[in-house]
Amino acid sequence: MTLGAGVQWGEAYSAAHARHRLIVGGVSSALTAAFGFGVDNVLELKIVTADAKYLTVNDYTNRSLFWALRGGGGGSFGIVTSVTYRVHPNVPIVGSFVTANFSSPDIAQAVITEFISIQPKLTDNHWGGYSSFNNGGIQLLYIAPNVSLSTAQELINPFVDFVTNVTQRDVLSSSLPFDSFLDWMNFISGLGQLSEVGFIAEISSRLLPRDAALTRPAEIAKTLLSMPLGVGFNCVAGGASSQIDPDSVAFHPSWRNALATIAIAESWSENALVGEIRAAQQRLIDNTRILDTISTDSATYYNEATLHEVDFQKSFWGRHYPRLQEIKRQVDPTSLFIVPRGVRSEDWDANVNLKTIALQHLHNPRSPNESAFFSTILCLSSTSLVEGNNNCKCLYGQPCWPSSQAFDTLASQLSQPLLQPSPPALPCYTDPSGAECADVQANTVNGTWRSNIPGALQNLFFEDYIFPNNTISACYLNTTLGIPCEQGSIPPIGVDARSPEDIQAAVRFAKEHNLKVVVQNTGHDYLGRSTGRDSFMIWTHLMKDIEFHDAFVAEGGDGSEQYEAVTLGAGVQWIEAYTAVGARDRLIVGGISPDGSVGAAGGWVLGGGHSPFAGKYGLGVDNVLQFTLVKADGSHVISNAHTDPSLFWALRGGGGGTFGILTSVTYKIHPLVPLTGALASVNFTSPDNAQRAITEYIRLHGTLSDNQWGGYSFFNNFTLFFFYLAPNISVPEANATIGPLFNLLHEVGDTGLITDVVPFESFEASGAGFTSPGSGQVGNRPEISSRLLSRDTAVNKAEETARTLLSLDFVAVNFVAGGAVLRVDPESTGLNPAWRNTVAHIYIGESHEEGASAETVRATQQRLVDNTAILDTITTDSASYLNEASLHEVDFKKSFWGTHYDRLKQIKYEVDPTGLFVVPRGVSSEDWDENVVCRV
């Protein structure tokens, strides 16, 4: 029976039925076990190929193309105009229907285990059909071709009886005879079954091997019942189809050992936001990984699959793919016909159009400018045409994960054994009364202690992992919650880097195996950039070298610029840097944190690096003279104003974990100067008094900025606390500046208020480097959001700004800009140019308790989003400090980098074209899913 290209299966079934014949419809069908797949029934095709030839293709003419067309996918080898199928004599059909509800997960497990275990027997007897189930129930619609009603009942009724006995309730079931397959189809259609039209959804699938159903039915049932939305179980293989040579057609050879396809889905409303759609797609990806455990080769049905396969070539075609590629090259050398995830689509971008446009213009440019333009476009392609075709990174537990032998080879190249990070609280689960657990309990909120544990974070929220189904993998300190200790987001393996060579070996290994890489030093991180579930960690914490230079000249410089400087290894922390530099009677511009545990040569400076001394000496990025780093290609390079100045520009503000792995940073150091500290702690007697005080406090920042002050504060309607430092300013000078505000605080404050101006010989003497307000953030689960306060807003809109900020429960003001920061050219670094008009960084926060449900966490995050919208009203550009910010920004590119983002992204693709280094909300992360695992 020859069908034209536009004939639909309903028309084909009717036409065959009119001649008392049966045709096997679709590639997979409920009739497959009796008559083979659709491709097994094809006798001949007619096709227009890419060279506009009209060919007849069969077992005798164009045999290779005939092989490819039977399973190689649509839209790839040409345009089919007709297909000739084998038809079979009409046969009677028995249709069996079963519907049952489950009252508990245990009952669901028992029934689905039995259901899986009977599939081999059903397909051996040529049964096929469709079913769906979850923990709430099952519905199946199966057919048995060319058997009597009594024979069919003998096979299906034991299953019905089993379900009835287990569920202890009536099961709706029936077996009915039909004269033909078409009669059965019409009956099902009348019931409204088998409808898949009109929904917005994406699906994913896996083939169920026969041996898995025979030997592991309970395990498979448990896996499938873990799917949040249930599964579709299509019994469309086995029987006659398994008797055919797997290499006779291009169809995935795993089909010949399969019994069924198992499909899962995610959907969204037609007015869903892009973020909601991406979240649904990520849930599908995560659930596909779970589904993968039932198969040995991730084989799937090409026509009912996901665009987000880790290795679509393997999943869709297995070992047949190289031959399909070669046939594709022969019949369509210029790739006129390319479809997403089709044969040779890996050579193209996600929209399968970039290569055609760019190469055409590169080979035949109309002008030199056009050639340069399309060369740049190729460099920026989200799928590298040269260096890799994988759209997803390899994660622990996946088939692509390196073998133990591969890790042994890596270990032989390193100076230290490989790390196997575990959750810090694990000792309290293995030995609750032991010394290790006592150490955990005593030091959980100690930043230095946490920084010394590979994989541990200062902010515990990012050690947790929330699955798409809202279950949480975590290891809580509170063991009485009754929740098991799990790995969460902590990487399972890593490299303890002590030298650039260690990092180079790790980077080359990660690149070779396409691993998701995370870089960690101290674990100070509000965006989860230094961890990642199932990832490969490079830990730089113990690279502690410190070297001083009396007259440092940057590599490539002519010696005309020399600086007193210090070079800090990637693992040096600020407490160590302050101590070393202070011992030489010098000052370095650095960060402030509880016990000084923030890293001095990593994410702090790459994100900008604010400091209470920024007003006098500039931000951290303004004090950098040179970086050394390992890039994505494994090279160890120097970057400064003379050597690779473009990368030097990007590294100063473009963010951590993005352009490479720092091995050292060289900073200017400055002569020690005396300081004057100003301290205030006041409780307000009324909201009106709070408004008066905070208005003047904000307005004063213009003057304080001009005089190079800096420091930290927090306030709300009830209280104000600040501790500010004025470098090289005397006590009388400080009193003249801060005195009027102190007088107002005494007027509006309650009893017990403190205001004081204190001289210090040095920064170390002030103690500011080793403690700060809000130190309780370490060892807890906060999320924060921030905005930059411009000088113009502080001076000219102080009252309005105060009112807005006092409408929030708590506001912290980091007075870490202004002064010298404002005098630097905004275009001189990759930092958000808004910093050059900023006097302070304002942040707000929300937190949740350990053990909180995913719903509670989401509600906390939504409050943060809502309050950020309020905070936004004090800005004109939503600018934020990327190191102390929110994952939930409406437009993170604008908030973190403003007008610099496009140039940063271009540099990113120049130094890391395959995306080895990508972090949440980092440069180019919009090209990846929420977990920065798969390109979107």
Short mmCIF file of C-alpha atoms in Angstrom, two decimals, residues 117-462:
data_model
loop_
_atom_site.label_atom_id
_atom_site.label_comp_id
_atom_site.label_asym_id
_atom_site.label_seq_id
_atom_site.Cartn_x
_atom_site.Cartn_y
_atom_site.Cartn_z
CA SER A 117 6.79 -8.47 35.53
CA ILE A 118 4.00 -9.63 33.16
CA GLN A 119 5.16 -7.52 30.21
CA PRO A 120 7.54 -10.13 28.73
CA LYS A 121 4.79 -12.75 28.71
CA LEU A 122 2.32 -10.33 27.13
CA THR A 123 4.66 -9.31 24.32
CA ASP A 124 5.71 -12.92 23.72
CA ASN A 125 2.02 -13.48 22.96
CA HIS A 126 1.96 -10.43 20.67
CA TRP A 127 0.07 -8.15 23.04
CA GLY A 128 0.61 -4.42 22.94
CA GLY A 129 -0.99 -1.19 24.05
CA TYR A 130 -0.85 1.86 26.23
CA SER A 131 -1.04 2.59 29.94
CA SER A 132 -0.37 5.30 32.49
CA PHE A 133 0.13 5.17 36.22
CA ASN A 134 1.36 6.95 39.33
CA ASN A 135 1.04 6.42 43.06
CA GLY A 136 -2.68 7.08 42.80
CA GLY A 137 -3.68 4.48 40.23
CA ILE A 138 -3.27 2.79 36.87
CA GLN A 139 -5.13 2.71 33.58
CA LEU A 140 -4.24 0.35 30.75
CA LEU A 141 -5.61 -0.21 27.25
CA TYR A 142 -4.06 -3.31 25.65
CA ILE A 143 -4.87 -5.40 22.61
CA ALA A 144 -4.25 -9.03 21.65
CA PRO A 145 -4.34 -9.57 17.84
CA ASN A 146 -5.85 -12.74 16.37
CA VAL A 147 -6.72 -14.52 19.61
CA SER A 148 -10.04 -15.58 21.04
CA LEU A 149 -11.69 -13.75 23.90
CA SER A 150 -11.18 -16.70 26.25
CA THR A 151 -7.49 -16.96 25.39
CA ALA A 152 -7.00 -13.26 26.05
CA GLN A 153 -8.84 -13.47 29.37
CA GLU A 154 -6.69 -16.39 30.50
CA LEU A 155 -3.65 -14.16 30.12
CA ILE A 156 -4.93 -10.85 31.53
CA ASN A 157 -7.36 -11.99 34.25
CA PRO A 158 -4.65 -13.16 36.71
CA PHE A 159 -3.30 -9.62 36.72
CA VAL A 160 -6.79 -8.21 37.27
CA ASP A 161 -7.32 -10.65 40.17
CA PHE A 162 -3.96 -9.66 41.67
CA VAL A 163 -4.88 -5.97 41.54
CA THR A 164 -8.27 -6.67 43.11
CA ASN A 165 -6.73 -8.65 45.98
CA VAL A 166 -4.01 -6.07 46.68
CA THR A 167 -6.19 -2.98 46.48
CA GLN A 168 -9.11 -4.57 48.34
CA ARG A 169 -11.50 -2.64 46.20
CA ASP A 170 -13.38 -3.09 42.95
CA VAL A 171 -11.27 -2.86 39.82
CA LEU A 172 -12.86 -1.61 36.63
CA SER A 173 -11.83 -4.10 33.95
CA SER A 174 -13.18 -5.60 30.77
CA SER A 175 -12.02 -7.62 27.77
CA LEU A 176 -14.01 -7.08 24.57
CA PRO A 177 -13.77 -8.61 21.09
CA PHE A 178 -13.45 -6.37 18.00
CA ASP A 179 -13.63 -7.37 14.37
CA SER A 180 -10.61 -5.27 13.47
CA PHE A 181 -7.92 -2.95 14.74
CA LEU A 182 -9.81 0.01 13.26
CA ASP A 183 -12.92 -0.91 15.24
CA TRP A 184 -10.85 -0.91 18.42
CA MET A 185 -9.30 2.46 17.54
CA ASN A 186 -12.73 3.97 16.87
CA PHE A 187 -13.99 2.62 20.20
CA ILE A 188 -11.05 4.12 22.10
CA SER A 189 -11.48 7.44 20.32
CA GLY A 190 -15.12 7.50 21.34
CA LEU A 191 -14.04 7.15 24.96
CA GLY A 192 -11.81 10.18 24.57
CA GLN A 193 -8.65 8.17 25.19
CA LEU A 194 -5.25 8.55 23.51
CA SER A 195 -5.64 12.32 23.10
CA GLU A 196 -2.33 14.18 23.19
CA VAL A 197 -3.37 17.36 21.37
CA GLY A 198 -3.87 20.89 22.65
CA PHE A 199 -1.43 20.83 25.53
CA ILE A 200 1.73 22.86 26.06
CA ALA A 201 4.20 20.22 27.13
CA GLU A 202 7.59 18.65 26.63
CA ILE A 203 8.26 14.95 27.08
CA SER A 204 11.17 12.62 27.59
CA SER A 205 11.35 8.86 27.30
CA ARG A 206 13.43 5.72 27.75
CA LEU A 207 13.17 2.19 26.35
CA LEU A 208 12.48 -0.57 28.87
CA PRO A 209 14.77 -3.57 28.16
CA ARG A 210 13.21 -7.03 28.32
CA ASP A 211 15.88 -8.34 30.73
CA ALA A 212 15.25 -5.41 33.10
CA ALA A 213 11.55 -6.26 33.27
CA LEU A 214 12.38 -9.91 33.94
CA THR A 215 15.03 -9.37 36.60
CA ARG A 216 14.31 -6.01 38.23
CA PRO A 217 10.55 -5.37 38.22
CA ALA A 218 10.41 -4.05 41.80
CA GLU A 219 13.33 -1.66 41.27
CA ILE A 220 11.82 -0.39 38.03
CA ALA A 221 8.42 0.07 39.65
CA LYS A 222 9.97 2.08 42.50
CA THR A 223 11.83 4.30 40.04
CA LEU A 224 8.79 4.95 37.87
CA LEU A 225 6.55 5.66 40.85
CA SER A 226 9.03 8.33 41.98
CA MET A 227 8.08 10.44 38.95
CA PRO A 228 6.01 13.35 40.33
CA LEU A 229 3.50 13.42 37.45
CA GLY A 230 3.45 9.70 36.75
CA VAL A 231 4.50 7.94 33.57
CA GLY A 232 3.12 6.82 30.26
CA PHE A 233 3.95 3.16 29.61
CA ASN A 234 3.63 2.25 25.93
CA CYS A 235 3.93 -1.48 25.26
CA VAL A 236 4.94 -1.09 21.61
CA ALA A 237 7.87 -3.46 21.16
CA GLY A 238 8.92 -7.06 21.82
CA GLY A 239 7.48 -10.11 20.12
CA ALA A 240 8.07 -10.16 16.36
CA SER A 241 10.10 -6.95 16.47
CA SER A 242 12.75 -8.58 18.67
CA GLN A 243 13.38 -11.32 16.08
CA ILE A 244 14.75 -8.89 13.48
CA ASP A 245 18.44 -8.16 12.97
CA PRO A 246 19.20 -4.96 14.96
CA ASP A 247 21.47 -3.71 12.17
CA SER A 248 19.01 -4.22 9.32
CA VAL A 249 17.70 -0.66 9.68
CA ALA A 250 19.01 2.59 11.18
CA PHE A 251 16.51 2.38 14.04
CA HIS A 252 18.26 2.35 17.46
CA PRO A 253 19.44 -1.27 17.94
CA SER A 254 18.22 -1.23 21.55
CA TRP A 255 14.67 -1.40 20.22
CA ARG A 256 15.28 -5.08 19.45
CA ASN A 257 15.65 -5.84 23.15
CA ALA A 258 12.91 -3.46 24.31
CA LEU A 259 9.37 -4.15 25.49
CA ALA A 260 8.06 -0.64 25.95
CA THR A 261 8.75 3.05 25.92
CA ILE A 262 8.35 4.92 29.19
CA ALA A 263 7.43 8.57 28.82
CA ILE A 264 7.36 11.43 31.30
CA ALA A 265 6.25 15.02 30.74
CA GLU A 266 6.22 18.55 32.09
CA SER A 267 3.82 21.27 31.02
CA TRP A 268 3.04 24.90 31.71
CA SER A 269 0.25 27.38 31.14
CA GLU A 270 0.07 29.38 27.93
CA ASN A 271 0.85 32.61 29.81
CA ALA A 272 3.84 31.17 31.70
CA LEU A 273 6.94 33.32 32.11
CA VAL A 274 10.23 32.25 30.55
CA GLY A 275 11.58 31.41 33.99
CA GLU A 276 8.65 29.08 34.66
CA ILE A 277 9.18 27.34 31.34
CA ARG A 278 12.89 26.91 32.05
CA ALA A 279 12.06 25.50 35.48
CA ALA A 280 9.67 22.97 33.91
CA GLN A 281 12.33 21.97 31.42
CA GLN A 282 14.85 21.54 34.21
CA ARG A 283 12.42 19.30 36.09
CA LEU A 284 12.14 17.20 32.96
CA ILE A 285 15.92 16.96 32.70
CA ASP A 286 16.25 15.96 36.37
CA ASN A 287 13.53 13.33 36.10
CA THR A 288 15.08 11.96 32.92
CA ARG A 289 18.27 11.35 34.87
CA ILE A 290 16.25 9.32 37.36
CA LEU A 291 14.55 7.45 34.51
CA ASP A 292 18.00 6.68 33.13
CA THR A 293 18.61 4.22 35.94
CA ILE A 294 16.25 1.68 34.37
CA SER A 295 18.30 1.50 31.17
CA THR A 296 21.91 0.65 30.38
CA ASP A 297 22.35 2.91 27.37
CA SER A 298 19.89 5.83 27.82
CA ALA A 299 18.09 4.67 24.67
CA THR A 300 14.94 6.59 23.80
CA TYR A 301 12.30 6.81 21.11
CA TYR A 302 13.43 9.58 18.79
CA ASN A 303 9.90 10.80 18.00
CA GLU A 304 8.89 11.07 21.65
CA ALA A 305 11.96 12.54 23.27
CA THR A 306 13.43 15.68 24.79
CA LEU A 307 15.60 18.33 23.21
CA HIS A 308 17.68 18.29 26.38
CA GLU A 309 19.31 14.86 26.07
CA VAL A 310 22.83 14.71 27.50
CA ASP A 311 23.98 12.73 24.44
CA PHE A 312 21.22 12.70 21.84
CA GLN A 313 23.33 10.77 19.30
CA LYS A 314 23.70 7.88 21.74
CA SER A 315 20.12 8.08 23.05
CA PHE A 316 18.45 8.27 19.62
CA TRP A 317 20.64 5.99 17.49
CA GLY A 318 23.31 4.26 19.56
CA ARG A 319 26.06 2.61 17.53
CA HIS A 320 24.26 3.40 14.26
CA TYR A 321 25.01 7.10 14.49
CA PRO A 322 28.44 7.18 12.75
CA ARG A 323 26.99 5.36 9.71
CA LEU A 324 24.04 7.76 9.66
CA GLN A 325 26.46 10.70 9.72
CA GLU A 326 28.35 9.32 6.75
CA ILE A 327 25.20 8.72 4.71
CA LYS A 328 24.02 12.23 5.60
CA ARG A 329 27.30 13.67 4.27
CA GLN A 330 26.91 11.70 1.04
CA VAL A 331 23.33 12.66 0.21
CA ASP A 332 23.33 16.19 1.70
CA PRO A 333 26.92 17.49 1.84
CA THR A 334 25.88 21.13 2.31
CA SER A 335 23.34 20.26 5.02
CA LEU A 336 20.27 21.72 3.36
CA PHE A 337 18.12 19.57 5.64
CA ILE A 338 18.92 20.00 9.36
CA VAL A 339 16.53 19.63 12.29
CA PRO A 340 17.08 20.08 16.04
CA ARG A 341 18.73 16.96 17.46
CA GLY A 342 18.75 15.38 14.01
CA VAL A 343 21.67 13.68 12.32
CA ARG A 344 24.65 16.10 12.15
CA SER A 345 22.78 18.81 14.09
CA GLU A 346 25.69 18.83 16.53
CA ASP A 347 27.58 20.82 13.91
CA TRP A 348 25.08 23.66 14.28
CA ASP A 349 23.83 26.05 16.92
CA ALA A 350 20.69 25.34 18.94
CA ASN A 351 18.48 26.87 16.24
CA VAL A 352 20.27 24.92 13.46
CA ASN A 353 20.89 28.08 11.44
CA LEU A 354 24.12 29.73 12.56
CA LYS A 355 26.58 27.60 10.59
CA THR A 356 24.82 28.14 7.24
CA ILE A 357 24.68 31.92 7.61
CA ALA A 358 28.12 32.45 9.11
CA LEU A 359 30.07 30.12 6.83
CA GLN A 360 28.37 31.44 3.70
CA HIS A 361 29.50 34.96 4.51
CA LEU A 362 32.91 33.92 5.75
CA HIS A 363 33.69 32.16 2.46
CA ASN A 364 32.08 34.82 0.28
CA PRO A 365 32.15 38.10 2.22
CA ARG A 366 30.86 41.20 0.53
CA SER A 367 33.36 43.29 2.52
CA PRO A 368 36.18 42.86 5.05
CA ASN A 369 33.89 44.23 7.78
CA GLU A 370 31.27 41.61 7.00
CA SER A 371 33.86 38.84 7.20
CA ALA A 372 35.03 40.11 10.60
CA PHE A 373 31.44 40.37 11.81
CA PHE A 374 30.56 36.79 11.01
CA SER A 375 33.86 35.56 12.44
CA THR A 376 32.84 37.18 15.72
CA ILE A 377 29.39 35.61 15.55
CA LEU A 378 30.97 32.19 15.17
CA CYS A 379 33.11 32.82 18.24
CA LEU A 380 30.02 33.76 20.22
CA SER A 381 27.99 30.74 19.17
CA SER A 382 26.51 29.06 22.21
CA THR A 383 27.50 25.69 20.75
CA SER A 384 31.13 25.63 19.66
CA LEU A 385 31.43 24.37 16.09
CA VAL A 386 34.98 23.25 16.67
CA GLU A 387 35.66 22.30 20.24
CA GLY A 388 32.67 20.29 21.36
CA ASN A 389 29.19 19.09 20.56
CA ASN A 390 27.92 18.29 24.08
CA ASN A 391 25.02 20.46 25.17
CA CYS A 392 25.14 19.20 28.76
CA LYS A 393 27.97 18.75 31.18
CA CYS A 394 28.67 15.36 32.66
CA LEU A 395 27.55 14.80 36.25
CA TYR A 396 28.43 12.25 38.89
CA GLY A 397 26.40 9.08 38.46
CA GLN A 398 25.87 9.46 34.73
CA PRO A 399 27.36 6.95 32.26
CA CYS A 400 29.73 9.66 31.00
CA TRP A 401 31.29 10.14 34.45
CA PRO A 402 35.01 9.24 34.41
CA SER A 403 35.95 5.74 35.52
CA SER A 404 37.95 5.03 38.66
CA GLN A 405 40.90 4.29 36.38
CA ALA A 406 40.58 7.76 34.85
CA PHE A 407 40.58 9.35 38.31
CA ASP A 408 43.60 7.24 39.25
CA THR A 409 45.41 8.65 36.23
CA LEU A 410 44.48 12.18 37.31
CA ALA A 411 45.63 11.50 40.87
CA SER A 412 49.04 10.45 39.58
CA GLN A 413 49.48 13.94 38.11
CA LEU A 414 48.65 15.80 41.34
CA SER A 415 50.68 16.78 44.39
CA GLN A 416 47.89 15.72 46.79
CA PRO A 417 45.37 12.87 46.96
CA LEU A 418 41.95 13.52 45.47
CA LEU A 419 39.36 14.99 47.82
CA GLN A 420 36.07 13.28 48.60
CA PRO A 421 34.09 16.09 50.28
CA SER A 422 31.32 15.21 52.69
CA PRO A 423 28.80 17.42 54.53
CA PRO A 424 30.37 19.10 57.60
CA ALA A 425 27.62 17.78 59.88
CA LEU A 426 28.13 14.13 58.85
CA PRO A 427 30.07 13.17 62.04
CA CYS A 428 26.96 13.92 64.08
CA TYR A 429 25.15 11.16 62.17
CA THR A 430 27.93 8.57 62.24
CA ASP A 431 29.03 9.16 65.87
CA PRO A 432 26.75 11.68 67.66
CA SER A 433 28.68 11.50 70.93
CA GLY A 434 32.14 11.62 69.38
CA ALA A 435 34.76 14.36 69.41
CA GLU A 436 34.26 15.17 65.73
CA CYS A 437 30.56 15.89 66.26
CA ALA A 438 31.40 18.09 69.25
CA ASP A 439 33.81 20.00 67.03
CA VAL A 440 31.09 20.50 64.44
CA GLN A 441 28.60 21.74 67.03
CA ALA A 442 31.13 24.17 68.52
CA ASN A 443 32.32 25.62 65.21
CA THR A 444 29.43 25.59 62.76
CA VAL A 445 29.22 29.40 62.85
CA ASN A 446 33.01 29.86 62.73
CA GLY A 447 34.01 31.13 59.30
CA THR A 448 37.64 30.05 59.55
CA TRP A 449 36.69 26.54 60.62
CA ARG A 450 34.23 26.21 57.76
CA SER A 451 36.73 27.51 55.22
CA ASN A 452 39.14 24.71 56.13
CA ILE A 453 36.64 21.98 55.16
CA PRO A 454 36.62 21.09 51.44
CA GLY A 455 33.11 21.56 50.05
CA ALA A 456 31.75 23.43 53.07
CA LEU A 457 30.11 26.81 52.57
CA GLN A 458 29.70 29.74 54.93
CA ASN A 459 26.04 30.00 53.90
CA LEU A 460 24.51 26.58 54.56
CA PHE A 461 21.58 27.11 52.21
CA PHE A 462 23.83 26.46 49.22
#
